[in-house]
Coordinates of C-alpha atoms in Angstrom, one line a residue:
X1 CA 160.7 120.1 78.5
X2 CA 157.7 118.9 76.4
X3 CA 158.9 115.3 76.7
X4 CA 158.8 115.6 80.5
X5 CA 155.0 116.0 80.5
X6 CA 153.7 114.9 77.1
X7 CA 153.7 111.4 75.7
X8 CA 153.2 110.3 72.0
X9 CA 149.6 109.8 72.9
X10 CA 149.3 113.4 74.2
X11 CA 150.9 114.7 71.0
X12 CA 148.6 112.6 68.8
X13 CA 145.6 114.1 70.7
X14 CA 147.0 117.6 70.2
X15 CA 147.3 117.1 66.5
X16 CA 143.8 115.6 66.2
X17 CA 142.4 118.5 68.3
X18 CA 144.1 121.1 66.2
X19 CA 142.7 119.5 63.0
X20 CA 139.2 119.4 64.6
X21 CA 139.4 123.1 65.5
X22 CA 140.5 124.1 62.1
X23 CA 137.8 122.1 60.3
X24 CA 134.8 122.5 62.7
X25 CA 135.4 125.7 64.7
X26 CA 137.6 128.2 62.8
X27 CA 135.2 128.7 59.8
X28 CA 132.4 129.9 62.3
X29 CA 134.5 132.0 64.6
X30 CA 133.9 135.4 62.9
X31 CA 130.1 134.8 62.9
X32 CA 130.1 133.9 66.6
X33 CA 132.2 136.9 67.5
X34 CA 129.7 139.1 65.8
X35 CA 126.5 137.4 67.2
X36 CA 127.8 136.5 70.6
X37 CA 126.0 133.1 70.2
X38 CA 127.9 129.9 69.7
X39 CA 125.6 127.6 67.8
X40 CA 124.4 124.4 69.4
X41 CA 125.9 122.0 66.9
X42 CA 129.5 122.6 67.9
X43 CA 128.7 121.6 71.5
X44 CA 127.4 118.3 70.2
X45 CA 130.4 117.8 68.0
X46 CA 132.8 118.4 71.0
X47 CA 130.7 115.9 72.9
X48 CA 130.8 113.3 70.1
X49 CA 134.6 113.6 70.0
X50 CA 134.9 113.1 73.8
X51 CA 136.4 116.5 74.4
X52 CA 134.1 117.3 77.3
X53 CA 134.8 114.0 78.9
X54 CA 138.6 114.3 79.1
X55 CA 138.7 114.9 82.8
X56 CA 135.5 113.0 83.7
X57 CA 134.8 109.5 85.1
X58 CA 134.2 106.7 82.6
X59 CA 131.1 105.7 84.5
X60 CA 129.3 108.6 83.1
X61 CA 130.8 108.5 79.6
X62 CA 134.1 110.3 80.3
X63 CA 137.6 109.3 79.4
X64 CA 139.2 109.9 82.8
X65 CA 142.5 111.0 81.3
X66 CA 145.4 112.7 83.0
X67 CA 145.5 116.5 83.4
X68 CA 147.9 117.1 80.6
X69 CA 145.2 116.3 78.1
X70 CA 143.3 119.2 79.7
X71 CA 146.5 121.3 79.3
X72 CA 146.5 120.6 75.6
X73 CA 142.8 121.2 75.3
X74 CA 143.2 124.7 76.9
X75 CA 146.4 125.6 74.9
X76 CA 144.9 124.8 71.5
X77 CA 141.7 126.6 72.2
X78 CA 143.7 129.8 72.8
X79 CA 145.4 129.5 69.4
X80 CA 142.3 130.1 67.2
X81 CA 142.0 133.7 68.4
X82 CA 138.6 133.7 70.2
X83 CA 138.9 134.0 73.9
X84 CA 135.1 133.9 74.1
X85 CA 134.8 130.6 72.3
X86 CA 137.5 129.1 74.5
X87 CA 135.9 130.4 77.6
X88 CA 132.5 129.0 76.8
X89 CA 134.0 125.6 76.3
X90 CA 136.2 125.4 79.4
X91 CA 133.6 127.1 81.6
X92 CA 131.2 124.3 80.8
X93 CA 133.8 121.5 81.1
X94 CA 135.8 122.8 84.0
X95 CA 133.6 125.1 86.1
X96 CA 130.0 123.7 85.9
X97 CA 131.1 120.1 85.3
X98 CA 133.8 120.1 87.9
X99 CA 131.2 120.8 90.6
X100 CA 129.0 118.0 89.2
X101 CA 131.9 115.6 89.2
X102 CA 132.9 116.4 92.8
X103 CA 129.7 117.2 94.6
X104 CA 126.8 115.7 92.7
X105 CA 125.3 112.4 93.7
X106 CA 124.7 109.5 91.3
X107 CA 121.2 110.6 90.3
X108 CA 122.4 114.2 89.6
X109 CA 125.3 112.9 87.6
X110 CA 123.1 110.7 85.5
X111 CA 120.7 113.7 84.8
X112 CA 123.3 116.5 84.3
X113 CA 126.9 115.2 84.1
X114 CA 126.3 112.4 81.5
X115 CA 124.5 114.7 79.0
X116 CA 127.1 117.4 79.6
X117 CA 129.8 115.1 78.5
X118 CA 128.0 114.3 75.3
X119 CA 127.3 118.0 74.7
X120 CA 123.5 117.5 74.9
X121 CA 123.4 119.9 77.9
X122 CA 125.3 123.0 78.6
X123 CA 126.1 124.3 82.1
X124 CA 127.2 127.4 83.8
X125 CA 128.5 128.3 87.3
X126 CA 126.8 131.1 89.1
X127 CA 128.8 132.5 92.0
X128 CA 129.7 136.1 91.4
X129 CA 127.1 138.7 92.4
X130 CA 126.5 142.3 91.4
X131 CA 127.5 143.6 94.9
X132 CA 130.0 140.9 95.7
X133 CA 132.6 140.7 93.0
X134 CA 135.5 138.6 94.3
X135 CA 134.0 138.5 97.8
X136 CA 132.3 135.1 97.6
X137 CA 131.4 135.1 101.3
X138 CA 129.5 138.4 100.9
X139 CA 126.9 136.9 98.5
X140 CA 123.3 137.9 99.2
X141 CA 121.4 135.2 97.3
X142 CA 119.4 133.0 99.6
X143 CA 117.8 129.5 99.4
X144 CA 115.2 129.0 102.2
X145 CA 114.1 125.5 103.0
X146 CA 110.3 125.1 102.6
X147 CA 109.1 121.5 102.9
X148 CA 110.7 119.4 100.2
X149 CA 112.0 122.4 98.3
X150 CA 114.2 125.5 98.6
X151 CA 113.1 128.9 97.5
X152 CA 115.9 130.7 95.7
X153 CA 116.1 134.5 95.5
X154 CA 118.9 136.7 94.4
X155 CA 121.1 137.5 91.4
X156 CA 124.4 136.6 89.8
X157 CA 126.5 138.4 87.2
X158 CA 129.4 137.9 84.8
X159 CA 128.2 134.4 84.2
X160 CA 129.8 132.7 81.2
X161 CA 127.2 130.6 79.3
X162 CA 124.7 132.5 81.4
X163 CA 122.2 133.0 78.6
X164 CA 122.1 129.8 76.5
X165 CA 123.0 127.1 79.1
X166 CA 120.5 124.4 80.1
X167 CA 121.3 124.3 83.8
X168 CA 123.0 126.4 86.4
X169 CA 125.2 125.5 89.3
X170 CA 124.2 128.1 91.8
X171 CA 125.7 129.1 95.2
X172 CA 123.3 130.6 97.7
X173 CA 123.1 131.1 101.5
X174 CA 120.9 128.5 103.2
X175 CA 121.9 129.9 106.7
X176 CA 122.7 133.6 106.2
X177 CA 123.4 134.1 109.9
X178 CA 126.5 131.8 109.5
X179 CA 128.2 134.0 106.9
X180 CA 130.4 131.9 104.6
X181 CA 129.7 128.8 106.6
X182 CA 126.0 129.0 105.5
X183 CA 126.5 128.7 101.7
X184 CA 125.1 125.7 99.7
X185 CA 125.4 124.6 96.1
X186 CA 122.4 123.7 93.9
X187 CA 121.8 122.6 90.3
X188 CA 119.0 124.5 88.8
X189 CA 117.2 123.9 85.5
X190 CA 117.1 126.8 83.1
X191 CA 113.3 126.5 82.6
X192 CA 112.5 126.6 86.3
X193 CA 109.9 129.3 86.9
X194 CA 111.5 132.6 88.2
X195 CA 114.8 132.2 86.4
X196 CA 115.6 135.1 84.0
X197 CA 118.8 136.3 82.3
X198 CA 120.1 139.5 80.7
X199 CA 122.9 139.4 78.2
X200 CA 125.9 141.6 79.0
X201 CA 127.8 143.6 76.4
X202 CA 131.6 143.0 76.9
X203 CA 134.9 144.5 75.8
X204 CA 136.3 141.1 74.8
X205 CA 135.3 137.5 74.8
X206 CA 132.6 138.5 72.3
X207 CA 131.8 135.0 71.1
X208 CA 130.7 133.8 74.5
X209 CA 127.4 134.7 76.1
X210 CA 127.8 136.4 79.5
X211 CA 124.7 137.0 81.5
X212 CA 123.3 138.6 84.6
X213 CA 120.9 136.0 86.2
X214 CA 118.0 136.8 88.4
X215 CA 116.2 134.3 90.7
X216 CA 112.7 135.3 91.8
X217 CA 111.2 132.8 94.2
X218 CA 112.6 129.9 92.2
X219 CA 111.4 126.6 93.7
X220 CA 114.2 124.1 93.7
X221 CA 113.5 120.4 94.6
X222 CA 115.5 119.4 97.7
X223 CA 117.2 116.7 95.7
X224 CA 118.9 119.4 93.7
X225 CA 121.1 120.2 96.7
X226 CA 124.7 119.2 95.8
X227 CA 126.8 117.8 98.5
X228 CA 126.1 118.8 102.1
X229 CA 124.0 121.8 103.1
X230 CA 126.1 124.7 104.2
X231 CA 129.4 123.3 102.8
X232 CA 129.2 125.3 99.6
X233 CA 132.0 127.8 100.5
X234 CA 134.7 125.2 100.9
X235 CA 133.5 123.4 97.8
X236 CA 133.9 126.6 95.8
X237 CA 137.3 127.4 97.4
X238 CA 138.8 124.0 96.6
X239 CA 138.0 124.3 92.9
X240 CA 139.6 127.7 92.6
X241 CA 143.0 126.0 92.3
X242 CA 142.0 124.3 89.1
X243 CA 140.2 127.4 87.7
X244 CA 143.2 129.6 88.4
X245 CA 145.6 127.2 86.9
X246 CA 143.4 127.0 83.9
X247 CA 143.5 130.8 83.5
X248 CA 147.3 130.7 83.9
X249 CA 147.6 128.1 81.2
X250 CA 145.3 130.0 78.9
X251 CA 147.5 133.1 79.5
X252 CA 150.8 131.4 78.5
X253 CA 149.2 129.8 75.5
X254 CA 147.7 133.0 74.1
X255 CA 151.0 134.7 74.7
X256 CA 152.8 132.1 72.7
X257 CA 150.3 132.4 69.9
X258 CA 150.6 136.2 69.8
X259 CA 154.3 136.2 69.9
X260 CA 154.7 133.6 67.2
X261 CA 152.4 135.5 64.9
X262 CA 154.2 138.8 65.6
X263 CA 157.7 137.3 65.0
X264 CA 156.5 136.1 61.6
X265 CA 155.0 139.5 60.8
X266 CA 158.3 141.2 61.8
X267 CA 160.2 138.9 59.5
X268 CA 157.9 139.8 56.6
X269 CA 157.7 143.5 57.3
X270 CA 160.5 145.7 55.9
X271 CA 161.5 149.2 56.8
X272 CA 164.6 151.2 55.9
X273 CA 165.7 148.4 53.6
X274 CA 165.6 145.5 56.0
X275 CA 163.2 143.2 58.0
X276 CA 162.1 144.9 61.2
X277 CA 163.1 141.6 63.0
X278 CA 166.7 142.8 62.4
X279 CA 166.4 146.0 64.5
X280 CA 168.0 145.4 67.9
X281 CA 165.5 147.5 69.9
X282 CA 162.7 145.2 68.7
X283 CA 164.7 142.0 68.9
X284 CA 165.6 142.5 72.6
X285 CA 162.0 143.2 73.5
X286 CA 161.0 140.0 71.8
X287 CA 163.7 138.2 73.7
X288 CA 162.4 139.5 77.0
X289 CA 158.8 138.5 76.2
X290 CA 159.8 135.0 75.0
X291 CA 161.7 134.5 78.3
X292 CA 158.8 135.6 80.5
X293 CA 156.4 133.3 78.6
X294 CA 158.7 130.4 78.9
X295 CA 159.1 130.9 82.7
X296 CA 155.3 131.0 83.0
X297 CA 154.8 127.9 80.9
X298 CA 157.4 125.9 82.8
X299 CA 155.9 126.9 86.2
X300 CA 152.4 126.1 84.9
X301 CA 153.4 122.6 83.7
X302 CA 155.1 121.9 87.1
X303 CA 151.9 123.0 88.9
X304 CA 149.7 120.9 86.6
X305 CA 151.9 117.9 87.3
X306 CA 151.5 118.4 91.1
X307 CA 147.8 118.9 90.8
X308 CA 147.5 115.7 88.6
X309 CA 149.5 113.9 91.4
X310 CA 146.9 114.8 93.9
X311 CA 148.5 117.8 95.6
X312 CA 146.4 120.8 96.7
X313 CA 148.3 123.5 94.8
X314 CA 146.2 126.5 95.8
X315 CA 149.2 128.8 96.4
X316 CA 151.0 127.8 93.1
X317 CA 147.8 128.0 91.1
X318 CA 147.1 131.5 92.5
X319 CA 150.7 132.5 91.5
X320 CA 150.2 131.0 88.1
X321 CA 147.1 133.1 87.3
X322 CA 148.6 136.3 88.9
X323 CA 151.9 136.3 86.9
X324 CA 150.8 134.5 83.7
X325 CA 147.9 136.9 83.1
X326 CA 150.1 139.9 83.8
X327 CA 152.7 138.7 81.3
X328 CA 150.0 138.0 78.7
X329 CA 148.7 141.5 78.9
X330 CA 152.2 142.8 78.5
X331 CA 152.8 140.5 75.5
X332 CA 149.6 141.7 73.8
X333 CA 150.4 145.4 74.3
X334 CA 154.0 144.9 72.9
X335 CA 152.9 142.7 70.0
X336 CA 150.2 145.1 68.9
X337 CA 152.9 147.9 69.0
X338 CA 155.2 145.8 66.9
X339 CA 152.5 145.7 64.2
X340 CA 152.2 149.5 64.2
X341 CA 149.0 150.8 62.6
X342 CA 148.1 147.3 61.5
X343 CA 147.9 146.1 65.1
X344 CA 145.1 148.5 65.6
X345 CA 143.1 147.1 62.7
X346 CA 140.4 144.5 63.3
X347 CA 141.6 142.6 60.2
X348 CA 144.7 141.6 62.2
X349 CA 144.6 139.3 65.3
X350 CA 146.2 141.5 67.9
X351 CA 143.2 143.8 68.5
X352 CA 141.0 140.9 69.5
X353 CA 143.8 139.3 71.4
X354 CA 144.4 142.4 73.4
X355 CA 140.7 142.8 74.3
X356 CA 140.3 139.1 75.2
X357 CA 143.5 139.0 77.3
X358 CA 142.4 141.9 79.4
X359 CA 139.9 139.7 81.3
X360 CA 142.8 137.5 82.6
X361 CA 143.7 139.7 85.6
X362 CA 140.0 140.1 86.5
X363 CA 138.0 136.9 86.1
X364 CA 138.4 134.0 88.5
X365 CA 139.6 136.4 91.2
X366 CA 141.2 139.7 90.6
X367 CA 144.9 140.2 90.8
X368 CA 144.4 142.3 93.9
X369 CA 142.6 139.5 95.6
X370 CA 145.2 136.9 94.5
X371 CA 148.0 139.0 96.0
X372 CA 146.2 139.1 99.3
X373 CA 145.7 135.3 99.3
X374 CA 149.4 134.8 98.5
X375 CA 150.4 137.3 101.1
X376 CA 148.4 135.4 103.8
X377 CA 150.2 132.1 102.8
X378 CA 153.8 133.4 102.5
X379 CA 153.7 136.0 105.3
X380 CA 151.3 134.6 107.8
X381 CA 151.8 130.9 107.1
X382 CA 148.1 130.4 106.4
X383 CA 147.2 126.9 105.0
X384 CA 144.3 126.0 102.9
X385 CA 143.0 122.5 102.7
X386 CA 140.5 120.9 100.3
X387 CA 136.9 120.3 101.5
X388 CA 136.7 116.8 100.1

């Protein structure tokens, strides 16, 4: 199956990225997990290597490569056992930067996208609100037009890179009376007066900084409006397909990593005179997990191919995230069990893997919301179309 989607160039990129991660990232992971602060130098190294420009236009310093380079980028980030570090990288490159790529004008791209590709600037995407959760249309943040500016008030929460980023892509209502048809998207500088952030203490993803952001009469220049006014909701919706597929790919990759580690552990661990990999009860559970992972991975690759070909795969991407994250949580629970008492110890990888994986069915749309989206499509025949 690998040869159906990955060329020799893809595999060369995979090997070079693996080497980069082992040399430049892995030695610092434990420190970042403890401090919750990924040091600035690694962003710049990612930028120097072109990793933030994989999916970006050449005009602004990107490489404009096909989506399977992104698949490799995501998969290998999951295999260094820091969901937080991985999240910080892909939230910058595929949440904040995707909006810049799609909705920003030339001047905005020169100011924010180009330095994001080089790692000089870090971005975050601010959509979720304390009282809204998965209900994007229920957001309360407002941006009121005043002369040549907008005055932004409100708050956002669970924002990856929310503390240490340089700019924020913010959704707010410019016409509250229109509901979800009155949302707009802005790029906001971190140092703008009235922007403040509080760091959140999380169960997992410990290396990444997750923040609650407050906007108190923040004056935004009118030229920081991205795209058309009041078109923010469809902009947000159309990018959920990529975000959810990303989370599905992340899930199958960390599942593979966990199972590979566990199988090796089982081969090395002896009980009652033989390797525990020889006990049928355990072997058959491994077989089940391996089968479920392979099904998810195959579906995710097919969906990535369709998205790369220009199809709007909102249903398939939603299914990808729903099922792949569910399987990942099952894999982590089972693999931790296979390690017995050692699985519960922080010196072994499964404890962190289990914590980090648990965000999968929550972030980017909860599984409950995803089921309702899928139900509307398969039962009621509802169709979703991209905004641009």
